[in-house]
Amino acid sequence: MKLQQLRYIWEVAHHDLNVSATAQSLFTSQPGISKQIRLLEDELGVEIFARSGKHLTHVTTVGETIIAMAGQILREVDAIKQVAQEFSDEKQGSLSIATTHTQARYALPGVIDDFRGRYPDVTLHMNQGTPTQIAELAAAGSVDFAIATEGMEHFQDLVMMPCYAWNRCVVVPEGHRLADQVRRNGPLTLEDVAREPIVTYVFGFTGRSRLDAAFSQAGLSPNVVFTATDTDVIKTYVRLGLGVGIIARMALDAAHDADLVPLDASHLFEPSITHIGFRKGTFLRRYMYDFIERFAPHLTKDQVDAAVACSTRVEREALFRDLELPVR
């Protein structure tokens, strides 16, 4: 059994059983991969992949177990490499992050700029996706860190730590009736917002569950006419008059969004909490600890290590229960 063979079965399984695509991603030949998989199956005496002619059709039951174990072995190998590199050059390496558009566009730029100034020889990679995709990438070891707000149920196998709290605002064009109403009568009500066509996030993105819960608890049915995963797209359609926008307050740029009027909605919705996390067993290099602390100053190395030492998610949540999070 060779490490290369384990790499091949893992990669094929994560390229939708497409050997050709796997070969391209690994810069090797398709026949070479097929041969090595066959040699491994012959050695083990079982089929990892079921076939129809020359095509792989699905992973066998025993294959699922073998591939999962192969993934664990490959992650341990990567951890060994990380340990060695930490001692050979603590400021050189790579850091990959999976997150949503809002975090990538509005929460991370300053952190990454600062981090790059400190670690110019660390290569950064950004992956954007849904909470489910983010969790899968982190759990598979395809990225180092996951940063997300929604869908925490998808992150059960990760060490997730709270970073900051945030809330929403309603954005409308200058002269909109809601802006005039707030100037005359004071803060918005949920009833005010529910009467308008709404442009906001796709369910499962950027605190959308808190928004839906607020309307539901008030017995209101919001008229959501357009959804998007990208805050800039939402603001574009607000400008076109499609509806009022409900977005993360931090996603409003005073310079670029001067034509939009932000109306405070923090009293209408419960605040959301953004978390950062990583797969259990991940070897954290010094610059990784540093990145976490730059993103969330209360998450010092000692605090992160304490979170790692927690046996359960409940125990980890208790660790942070009395922590006063910064607000953005």
CSV table of N, CA, C and O in Angstrom, one decimal, residues 247-325:
chain,number,residue,atom,x,y,z
A,247,ILE,N,-29.8,44.1,4.8
A,247,ILE,CA,-28.5,43.6,4.6
A,247,ILE,C,-27.7,43.7,6.0
A,247,ILE,O,-28.2,44.4,6.9
A,248,ALA,N,-26.6,43.1,6.0
A,248,ALA,CA,-25.7,43.3,7.2
A,248,ALA,C,-25.3,44.8,7.3
A,248,ALA,O,-24.9,45.4,6.3
A,249,ARG,N,-25.3,45.4,8.5
A,249,ARG,CA,-25.0,46.8,8.6
A,249,ARG,C,-23.6,47.0,8.2
A,249,ARG,O,-23.3,48.1,7.6
A,250,MET,N,-22.7,46.1,8.4
A,250,MET,CA,-21.3,46.3,8.1
A,250,MET,C,-21.0,46.3,6.6
A,250,MET,O,-20.0,46.7,6.1
A,251,ALA,N,-22.1,45.9,5.8
A,251,ALA,CA,-21.9,45.8,4.3
A,251,ALA,C,-22.3,47.1,3.7
A,251,ALA,O,-22.3,47.2,2.4
A,252,LEU,N,-22.6,48.2,4.4
A,252,LEU,CA,-22.9,49.5,3.9
A,252,LEU,C,-21.7,50.3,3.9
A,252,LEU,O,-21.1,50.6,5.0
A,253,ASP,N,-21.2,50.7,2.7
A,253,ASP,CA,-20.0,51.5,2.6
A,253,ASP,C,-20.4,53.0,2.4
A,253,ASP,O,-21.1,53.4,1.4
A,254,ALA,N,-20.0,53.8,3.4
A,254,ALA,CA,-20.4,55.3,3.4
A,254,ALA,C,-20.0,56.0,2.1
A,254,ALA,O,-20.7,56.8,1.5
A,255,ALA,N,-18.8,55.6,1.5
A,255,ALA,CA,-18.3,56.3,0.3
A,255,ALA,C,-19.1,55.8,-0.9
A,255,ALA,O,-19.5,56.5,-1.8
A,256,HIS,N,-19.1,54.4,-1.1
A,256,HIS,CA,-19.7,53.8,-2.3
A,256,HIS,C,-21.2,53.8,-2.3
A,256,HIS,O,-21.8,53.6,-3.3
A,257,ASP,N,-21.8,53.9,-1.1
A,257,ASP,CA,-23.3,53.7,-1.0
A,257,ASP,C,-24.0,55.0,-0.6
A,257,ASP,O,-25.0,55.0,0.1
A,258,ALA,N,-23.4,56.1,-1.0
A,258,ALA,CA,-23.9,57.4,-0.5
A,258,ALA,C,-25.3,57.7,-1.1
A,258,ALA,O,-26.1,58.5,-0.5
A,259,ASP,N,-25.7,57.0,-2.1
A,259,ASP,CA,-27.0,57.2,-2.7
A,259,ASP,C,-28.1,56.3,-2.0
A,259,ASP,O,-29.3,56.4,-2.3
A,260,LEU,N,-27.7,55.5,-1.0
A,260,LEU,CA,-28.6,54.7,-0.3
A,260,LEU,C,-28.8,55.2,1.1
A,260,LEU,O,-27.8,55.7,1.7
A,261,VAL,N,-30.0,55.1,1.7
A,261,VAL,CA,-30.3,55.6,3.0
A,261,VAL,C,-30.4,54.4,4.0
A,261,VAL,O,-31.2,53.5,3.7
A,262,PRO,N,-29.5,54.2,5.0
A,262,PRO,CA,-29.6,53.1,5.9
A,262,PRO,C,-30.6,53.4,7.0
A,262,PRO,O,-30.5,54.5,7.6
A,263,LEU,N,-31.5,52.5,7.3
A,263,LEU,CA,-32.4,52.7,8.4
A,263,LEU,C,-32.1,51.6,9.4
A,263,LEU,O,-32.1,50.4,9.1
A,264,ASP,N,-31.9,52.0,10.6
A,264,ASP,CA,-31.5,51.0,11.7
A,264,ASP,C,-32.6,50.0,11.8
A,264,ASP,O,-33.8,50.3,11.9
A,265,ALA,N,-32.2,48.7,11.9
A,265,ALA,CA,-33.1,47.6,12.1
A,265,ALA,C,-32.6,46.7,13.2
A,265,ALA,O,-33.1,45.6,13.4
A,266,SER,N,-31.6,47.2,14.0
A,266,SER,CA,-31.1,46.3,15.1
A,266,SER,C,-32.1,46.0,16.2
A,266,SER,O,-31.9,45.1,16.9
A,267,HIS,N,-33.1,46.9,16.3
A,267,HIS,CA,-34.1,46.6,17.3
A,267,HIS,C,-35.2,45.7,16.8
A,267,HIS,O,-36.0,45.2,17.6
A,268,LEU,N,-35.1,45.3,15.5
A,268,LEU,CA,-36.1,44.4,15.0
A,268,LEU,C,-35.7,43.0,14.9
A,268,LEU,O,-36.5,42.1,14.9
A,269,PHE,N,-34.4,42.7,14.9
A,269,PHE,CA,-33.9,41.4,14.7
A,269,PHE,C,-32.8,41.1,15.8
A,269,PHE,O,-32.1,42.0,16.2
A,270,GLU,N,-32.8,39.8,16.2
A,270,GLU,CA,-31.7,39.4,17.1
A,270,GLU,C,-30.4,39.5,16.4
A,270,GLU,O,-30.3,39.2,15.2
A,271,PRO,N,-29.3,39.9,17.1
A,271,PRO,CA,-28.0,39.9,16.5
A,271,PRO,C,-27.5,38.5,16.1
A,271,PRO,O,-27.9,37.5,16.7
A,272,SER,N,-26.7,38.5,15.1
A,272,SER,CA,-26.1,37.2,14.6
A,272,SER,C,-24.7,37.2,15.0
A,272,SER,O,-24.1,38.2,15.3
A,273,ILE,N,-24.1,36.0,15.1
A,273,ILE,CA,-22.7,35.8,15.5
A,273,ILE,C,-21.9,35.1,14.5
A,273,ILE,O,-22.3,34.1,14.0
A,274,THR,N,-20.8,35.7,14.1
A,274,THR,CA,-19.9,35.1,13.1
A,274,THR,C,-18.9,34.3,13.8
A,274,THR,O,-18.3,34.7,14.9
A,275,HIS,N,-18.6,33.1,13.3
A,275,HIS,CA,-17.7,32.1,13.9
A,275,HIS,C,-16.5,31.8,13.0
A,275,HIS,O,-16.6,31.9,11.8
A,276,ILE,N,-15.4,31.5,13.6
A,276,ILE,CA,-14.2,31.0,12.8
A,276,ILE,C,-13.9,29.6,13.4
A,276,ILE,O,-14.0,29.4,14.6
A,277,GLY,N,-13.5,28.7,12.5
A,277,GLY,CA,-13.2,27.3,13.0
A,277,GLY,C,-12.3,26.5,12.1
A,277,GLY,O,-12.0,27.0,11.0
A,278,PHE,N,-12.0,25.4,12.6
A,278,PHE,CA,-11.1,24.5,11.8
A,278,PHE,C,-11.3,23.1,12.2
A,278,PHE,O,-12.0,22.8,13.2
A,279,ARG,N,-10.9,22.2,11.4
A,279,ARG,CA,-11.1,20.7,11.6
A,279,ARG,C,-10.3,20.3,12.9
A,279,ARG,O,-9.2,20.7,13.1
A,280,LYS,N,-10.9,19.4,13.7
A,280,LYS,CA,-10.2,18.9,14.8
A,280,LYS,C,-9.0,18.1,14.4
A,280,LYS,O,-9.0,17.4,13.4
A,281,GLY,N,-7.9,18.3,15.1
A,281,GLY,CA,-6.7,17.7,14.8
A,281,GLY,C,-5.8,18.5,13.9
A,281,GLY,O,-4.6,18.1,13.6
A,282,THR,N,-6.2,19.7,13.5
A,282,THR,CA,-5.4,20.5,12.6
A,282,THR,C,-4.2,21.1,13.4
A,282,THR,O,-4.4,21.5,14.6
A,283,PHE,N,-3.1,21.0,12.8
A,283,PHE,CA,-1.9,21.6,13.4
A,283,PHE,C,-1.9,23.1,13.1
A,283,PHE,O,-1.8,23.4,11.9
A,284,LEU,N,-2.0,23.9,14.1
A,284,LEU,CA,-2.1,25.4,13.9
A,284,LEU,C,-0.7,25.9,14.0
A,284,LEU,O,0.0,25.9,15.0
A,285,ARG,N,-0.2,26.5,12.8
A,285,ARG,CA,1.1,27.1,12.8
A,285,ARG,C,1.0,28.5,13.5
A,285,ARG,O,-0.2,29.0,13.7
A,286,ARG,N,2.1,29.1,13.8
A,286,ARG,CA,2.1,30.4,14.6
A,286,ARG,C,1.3,31.4,13.8
A,286,ARG,O,0.5,32.2,14.4
A,287,TYR,N,1.5,31.5,12.5
A,287,TYR,CA,0.8,32.5,11.7
A,287,TYR,C,-0.7,32.3,11.6
A,287,TYR,O,-1.5,33.2,11.4
A,288,MET,N,-1.1,31.0,11.8
A,288,MET,CA,-2.6,30.7,11.9
A,288,MET,C,-3.2,31.2,13.1
A,288,MET,O,-4.3,31.8,13.1
A,289,TYR,N,-2.5,31.0,14.3
A,289,TYR,CA,-3.0,31.6,15.5
A,289,TYR,C,-3.1,33.1,15.4
A,289,TYR,O,-4.0,33.8,15.8
A,290,ASP,N,-2.1,33.7,14.7
A,290,ASP,CA,-2.0,35.2,14.6
A,290,ASP,C,-3.2,35.7,13.7
A,290,ASP,O,-3.8,36.7,14.0
A,291,PHE,N,-3.5,34.9,12.7
A,291,PHE,CA,-4.6,35.3,11.8
A,291,PHE,C,-5.9,35.3,12.6
A,291,PHE,O,-6.7,36.3,12.5
A,292,ILE,N,-6.1,34.3,13.4
A,292,ILE,CA,-7.4,34.2,14.2
A,292,ILE,C,-7.5,35.4,15.1
A,292,ILE,O,-8.5,36.0,15.3
A,293,GLU,N,-6.4,35.7,15.8
A,293,GLU,CA,-6.4,36.8,16.8
A,293,GLU,C,-6.6,38.2,16.1
A,293,GLU,O,-7.2,39.1,16.6
A,294,ARG,N,-6.1,38.3,14.9
A,294,ARG,CA,-6.3,39.6,14.1
A,294,ARG,C,-7.7,39.7,13.7
A,294,ARG,O,-8.3,40.8,13.7
A,295,PHE,N,-8.4,38.6,13.4
A,295,PHE,CA,-9.8,38.6,13.0
A,295,PHE,C,-10.7,38.8,14.2
A,295,PHE,O,-11.7,39.5,14.2
A,296,ALA,N,-10.3,38.2,15.3
A,296,ALA,CA,-11.1,38.2,16.6
A,296,ALA,C,-10.1,38.4,17.8
A,296,ALA,O,-9.6,37.4,18.3
A,297,PRO,N,-9.8,39.6,18.2
A,297,PRO,CA,-8.7,39.8,19.2
A,297,PRO,C,-8.9,39.1,20.5
A,297,PRO,O,-7.9,38.8,21.2
A,298,HIS,N,-10.1,38.7,20.8
A,298,HIS,CA,-10.3,37.9,22.1
A,298,HIS,C,-9.8,36.5,21.9
A,298,HIS,O,-9.7,35.8,22.9
A,299,LEU,N,-9.7,36.0,20.7
A,299,LEU,CA,-9.3,34.6,20.5
A,299,LEU,C,-7.8,34.5,20.5
A,299,LEU,O,-7.1,34.3,19.4
A,300,THR,N,-7.2,34.6,21.6
A,300,THR,CA,-5.7,34.5,21.8
A,300,THR,C,-5.3,33.0,21.6
A,300,THR,O,-6.2,32.1,21.6
A,301,LYS,N,-4.0,32.8,21.5
A,301,LYS,CA,-3.6,31.4,21.4
A,301,LYS,C,-4.0,30.6,22.6
A,301,LYS,O,-4.5,29.4,22.4
A,302,ASP,N,-4.0,31.1,23.8
A,302,ASP,CA,-4.4,30.3,25.0
A,302,ASP,C,-5.9,30.0,24.9
A,302,ASP,O,-6.4,28.9,25.2
A,303,GLN,N,-6.7,31.0,24.4
A,303,GLN,CA,-8.2,30.8,24.3
A,303,GLN,C,-8.5,29.7,23.2
A,303,GLN,O,-9.4,28.9,23.4
A,304,VAL,N,-7.7,29.8,22.1
A,304,VAL,CA,-7.9,28.8,21.0
A,304,VAL,C,-7.6,27.4,21.5
A,304,VAL,O,-8.3,26.5,21.3
A,305,ASP,N,-6.4,27.3,22.2
A,305,ASP,CA,-6.0,26.0,22.7
A,305,ASP,C,-7.0,25.5,23.7
A,305,ASP,O,-7.3,24.3,23.8
A,306,ALA,N,-7.6,26.4,24.5
A,306,ALA,CA,-8.7,25.9,25.5
A,306,ALA,C,-9.9,25.4,24.7
A,306,ALA,O,-10.5,24.4,25.1
A,307,ALA,N,-10.2,26.0,23.6
A,307,ALA,CA,-11.4,25.6,22.8
A,307,ALA,C,-11.1,24.2,22.2
A,307,ALA,O,-11.9,23.3,22.1
A,308,VAL,N,-9.8,24.0,21.7
A,308,VAL,CA,-9.4,22.7,21.1
A,308,VAL,C,-9.5,21.6,22.2
A,308,VAL,O,-9.9,20.5,21.9
A,309,ALA,N,-9.2,22.0,23.4
A,309,ALA,CA,-9.2,21.0,24.5
A,309,ALA,C,-10.5,20.5,24.9
A,309,ALA,O,-10.7,19.5,25.6
A,310,CYS,N,-11.6,21.3,24.6
A,310,CYS,CA,-12.9,20.9,25.0
A,310,CYS,C,-13.4,19.6,24.2
A,310,CYS,O,-13.1,19.5,23.1
A,311,SER,N,-14.0,18.8,25.0
A,311,SER,CA,-14.4,17.5,24.4
A,311,SER,C,-15.6,17.5,23.6
A,311,SER,O,-15.8,16.7,22.6
A,312,THR,N,-16.5,18.4,23.9
A,312,THR,CA,-17.8,18.5,23.2
A,312,THR,C,-18.1,19.9,22.8
A,312,THR,O,-17.5,20.9,23.3
A,313,ARG,N,-19.1,20.1,21.9
A,313,ARG,CA,-19.5,21.4,21.4
A,313,ARG,C,-20.2,22.1,22.6
A,313,ARG,O,-20.0,23.3,22.8
A,314,VAL,N,-20.9,21.4,23.4
A,314,VAL,CA,-21.5,22.1,24.6
A,314,VAL,C,-20.5,22.6,25.5
A,314,VAL,O,-20.6,23.8,26.0
A,315,GLU,N,-19.4,21.9,25.8
A,315,GLU,CA,-18.3,22.3,26.6
A,315,GLU,C,-17.7,23.6,26.0
A,315,GLU,O,-17.3,24.5,26.7
A,316,ARG,N,-17.5,23.6,24.7
A,316,ARG,CA,-16.9,24.7,24.0
A,316,ARG,C,-17.8,26.0,24.1
A,316,ARG,O,-17.3,27.1,24.3
A,317,GLU,N,-19.1,25.8,23.9
A,317,GLU,CA,-20.0,26.9,24.0
A,317,GLU,C,-20.0,27.5,25.5
A,317,GLU,O,-20.1,28.7,25.6
A,318,ALA,N,-19.8,26.6,26.5
A,318,ALA,CA,-19.8,27.1,27.8
A,318,ALA,C,-18.5,27.9,28.1
A,318,ALA,O,-18.5,28.9,28.9
A,319,LEU,N,-17.4,27.6,27.4
A,319,LEU,CA,-16.2,28.3,27.5
A,319,LEU,C,-16.3,29.8,27.1
A,319,LEU,O,-15.7,30.7,27.7
A,320,PHE,N,-17.2,30.0,26.1
A,320,PHE,CA,-17.4,31.4,25.6
A,320,PHE,C,-18.7,32.1,26.1
A,320,PHE,O,-19.0,33.2,25.6
A,321,ARG,N,-19.4,31.4,26.9
A,321,ARG,CA,-20.7,31.9,27.3
A,321,ARG,C,-20.7,33.3,27.9
A,321,ARG,O,-21.6,34.1,27.6
A,322,ASP,N,-19.8,33.6,28.7
A,322,ASP,CA,-19.8,34.9,29.4
A,322,ASP,C,-18.9,35.9,28.7
A,322,ASP,O,-18.7,37.0,29.2
A,323,LEU,N,-18.5,35.6,27.5
A,323,LEU,CA,-17.6,36.5,26.7
A,323,LEU,C,-18.4,37.6,26.1
A,323,LEU,O,-19.4,37.3,25.4
A,324,GLU,N,-18.0,38.8,26.3
A,324,GLU,CA,-18.7,40.0,25.6
A,324,GLU,C,-18.0,40.2,24.2
A,324,GLU,O,-16.9,40.6,24.1
A,325,LEU,N,-18.8,39.8,23.2
A,325,LEU,CA,-18.2,39.9,21.8
A,325,LEU,C,-18.2,41.3,21.3
A,325,LEU,O,-19.1,42.1,21.6
